[in-house]
Coordinates of C-alpha atoms in Angstrom, one line a residue:
X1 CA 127.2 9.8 -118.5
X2 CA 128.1 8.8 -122.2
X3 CA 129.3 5.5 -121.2
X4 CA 126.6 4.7 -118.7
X5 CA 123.9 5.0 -121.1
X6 CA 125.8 3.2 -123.7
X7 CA 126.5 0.1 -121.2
X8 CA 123.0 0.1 -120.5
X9 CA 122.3 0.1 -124.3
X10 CA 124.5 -2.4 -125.0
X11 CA 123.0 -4.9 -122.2
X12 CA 119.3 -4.3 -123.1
X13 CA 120.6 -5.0 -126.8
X14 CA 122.3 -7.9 -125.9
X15 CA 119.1 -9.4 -123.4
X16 CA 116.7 -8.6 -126.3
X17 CA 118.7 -10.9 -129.0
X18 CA 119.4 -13.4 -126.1
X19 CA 115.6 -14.3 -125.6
X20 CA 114.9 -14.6 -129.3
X21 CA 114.3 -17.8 -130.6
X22 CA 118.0 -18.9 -132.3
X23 CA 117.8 -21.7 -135.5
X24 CA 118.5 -25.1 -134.3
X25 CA 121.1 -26.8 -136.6
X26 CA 119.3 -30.7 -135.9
X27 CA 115.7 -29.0 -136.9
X28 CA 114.9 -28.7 -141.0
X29 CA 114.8 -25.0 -141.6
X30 CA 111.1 -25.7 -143.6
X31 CA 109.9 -27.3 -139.7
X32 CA 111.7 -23.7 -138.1
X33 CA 109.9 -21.8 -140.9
X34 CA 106.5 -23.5 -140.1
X35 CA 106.8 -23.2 -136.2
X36 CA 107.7 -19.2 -136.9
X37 CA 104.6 -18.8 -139.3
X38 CA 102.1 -20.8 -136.7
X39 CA 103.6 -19.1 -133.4
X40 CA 104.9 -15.9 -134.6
X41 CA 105.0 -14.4 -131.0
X42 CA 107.0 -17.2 -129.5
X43 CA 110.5 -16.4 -128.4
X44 CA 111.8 -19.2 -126.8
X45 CA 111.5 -22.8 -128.3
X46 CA 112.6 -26.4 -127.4
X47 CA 113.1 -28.7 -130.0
X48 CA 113.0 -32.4 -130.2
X49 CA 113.5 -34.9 -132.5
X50 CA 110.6 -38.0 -132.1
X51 CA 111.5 -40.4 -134.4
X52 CA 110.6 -38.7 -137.9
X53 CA 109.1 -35.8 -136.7
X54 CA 109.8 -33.0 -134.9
X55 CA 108.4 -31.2 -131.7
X56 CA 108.4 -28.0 -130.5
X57 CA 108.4 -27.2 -126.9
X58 CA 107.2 -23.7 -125.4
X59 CA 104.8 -21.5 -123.4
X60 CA 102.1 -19.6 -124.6
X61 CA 99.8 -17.7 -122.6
X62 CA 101.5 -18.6 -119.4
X63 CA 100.3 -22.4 -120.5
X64 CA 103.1 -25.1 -121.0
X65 CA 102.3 -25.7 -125.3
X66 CA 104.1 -28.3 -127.7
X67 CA 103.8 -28.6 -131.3
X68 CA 104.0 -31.8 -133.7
X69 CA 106.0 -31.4 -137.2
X70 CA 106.8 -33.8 -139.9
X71 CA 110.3 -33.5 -141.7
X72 CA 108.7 -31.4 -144.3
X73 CA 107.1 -28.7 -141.8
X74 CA 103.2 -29.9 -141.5
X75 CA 101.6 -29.5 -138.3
X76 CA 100.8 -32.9 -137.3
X77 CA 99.5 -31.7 -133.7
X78 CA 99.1 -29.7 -131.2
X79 CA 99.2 -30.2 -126.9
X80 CA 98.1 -27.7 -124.4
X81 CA 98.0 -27.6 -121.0
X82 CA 94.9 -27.4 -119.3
X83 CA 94.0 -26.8 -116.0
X84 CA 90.8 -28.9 -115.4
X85 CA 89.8 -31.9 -117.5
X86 CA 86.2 -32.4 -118.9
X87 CA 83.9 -33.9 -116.0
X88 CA 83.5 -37.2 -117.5
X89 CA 86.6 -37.3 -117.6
X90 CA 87.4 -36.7 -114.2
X91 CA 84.5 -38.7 -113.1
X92 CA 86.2 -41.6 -115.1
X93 CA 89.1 -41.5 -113.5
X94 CA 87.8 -41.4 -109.7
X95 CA 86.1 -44.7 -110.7
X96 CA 88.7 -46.5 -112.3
X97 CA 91.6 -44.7 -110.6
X98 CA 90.8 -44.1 -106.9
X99 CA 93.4 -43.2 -105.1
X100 CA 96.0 -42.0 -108.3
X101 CA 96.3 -38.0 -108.6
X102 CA 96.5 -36.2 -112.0
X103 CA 100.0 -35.0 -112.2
X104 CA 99.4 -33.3 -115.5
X105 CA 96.2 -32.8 -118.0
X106 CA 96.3 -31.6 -121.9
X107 CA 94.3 -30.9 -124.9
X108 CA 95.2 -32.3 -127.7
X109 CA 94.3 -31.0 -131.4
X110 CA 95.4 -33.2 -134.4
X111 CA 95.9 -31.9 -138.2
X112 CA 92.2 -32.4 -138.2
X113 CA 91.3 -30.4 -135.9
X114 CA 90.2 -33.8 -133.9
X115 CA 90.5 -33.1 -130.4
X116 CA 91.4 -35.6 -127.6
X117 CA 92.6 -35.3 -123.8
X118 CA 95.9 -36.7 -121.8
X119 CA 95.4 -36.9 -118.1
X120 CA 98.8 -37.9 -116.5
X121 CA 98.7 -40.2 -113.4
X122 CA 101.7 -42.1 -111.5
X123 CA 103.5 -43.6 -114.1
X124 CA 100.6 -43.7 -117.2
X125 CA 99.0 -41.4 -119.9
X126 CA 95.2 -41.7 -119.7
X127 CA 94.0 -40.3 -123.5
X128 CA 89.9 -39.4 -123.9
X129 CA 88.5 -38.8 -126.8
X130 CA 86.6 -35.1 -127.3
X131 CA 83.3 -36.3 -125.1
X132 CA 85.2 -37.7 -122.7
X133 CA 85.3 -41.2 -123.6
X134 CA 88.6 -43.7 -122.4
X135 CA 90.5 -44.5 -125.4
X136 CA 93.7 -46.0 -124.2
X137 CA 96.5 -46.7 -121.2
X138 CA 100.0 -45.3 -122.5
X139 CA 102.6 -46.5 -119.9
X140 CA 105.7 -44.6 -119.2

């Protein structure tokens, strides 16, 4: 009985340090270090490195969420998934885009707290700014 319960110890020990979030050599501490004080519940983390900057990949909420850092750990912005776009927006894209489906839609909040929206179709990023207005065609 002894060594059943420590076996089960040991794995639920082992699972719970497993699905911590572990310090990624490539990623400045001070950008780990901000990420950990801005999303202190987040456990699992993706990083990648976008040219001088640094973004973290991760769910939160159930909702797909990314994060924007500069080398020395500011929060340059931040992307969440959303599931349904502002009606202009929507109504933009029907007009311009008949026939395309939105593969993927996301808030975006800069530094600022400026906010703008991607809407994903076949191949392009379609960014709106906070009322819904077209900015700009980002092709993939």
């Amino acid at each position: 009985m002894k060594k059943t319960t420590l076996i089960i110890f040991g794995l639920l020990t082992t699972t719970g340090l497993l699905a911590q979030t572990k310090p990624n050599k490539n990623i400045p501490a001070v950008v780990q270090n901000a990420f950990t004080k801005q999303y202190p519940t987040v456990k699992s983390v993706k990083w990648d490195k976008e040219e001088t900057d640094f973004e973290a990949s991760f769910d939160l909420n159930g909702l797909d969420n990314s994060a924007l850092f500069d080398a020395k750990g500011n929060l340059l912005e931040t992307e969440t998934e959303i599931k349904e776009l502002p009606k202009e927006i929507l109504a933009y894209i029907k007009a311009k885009y008949p026939n395309q489906k939105i593969t993927e839609s996301a808030k975006i909040t800069n530094a600022k707290g400026q906010v703008s929206y991607e809407a994903e179709i076949k191949g392009k990023d379609l960014i709106f700014d906070s009322k819904g207005a077209f900015l700009k065609e980002i092709k993939k």
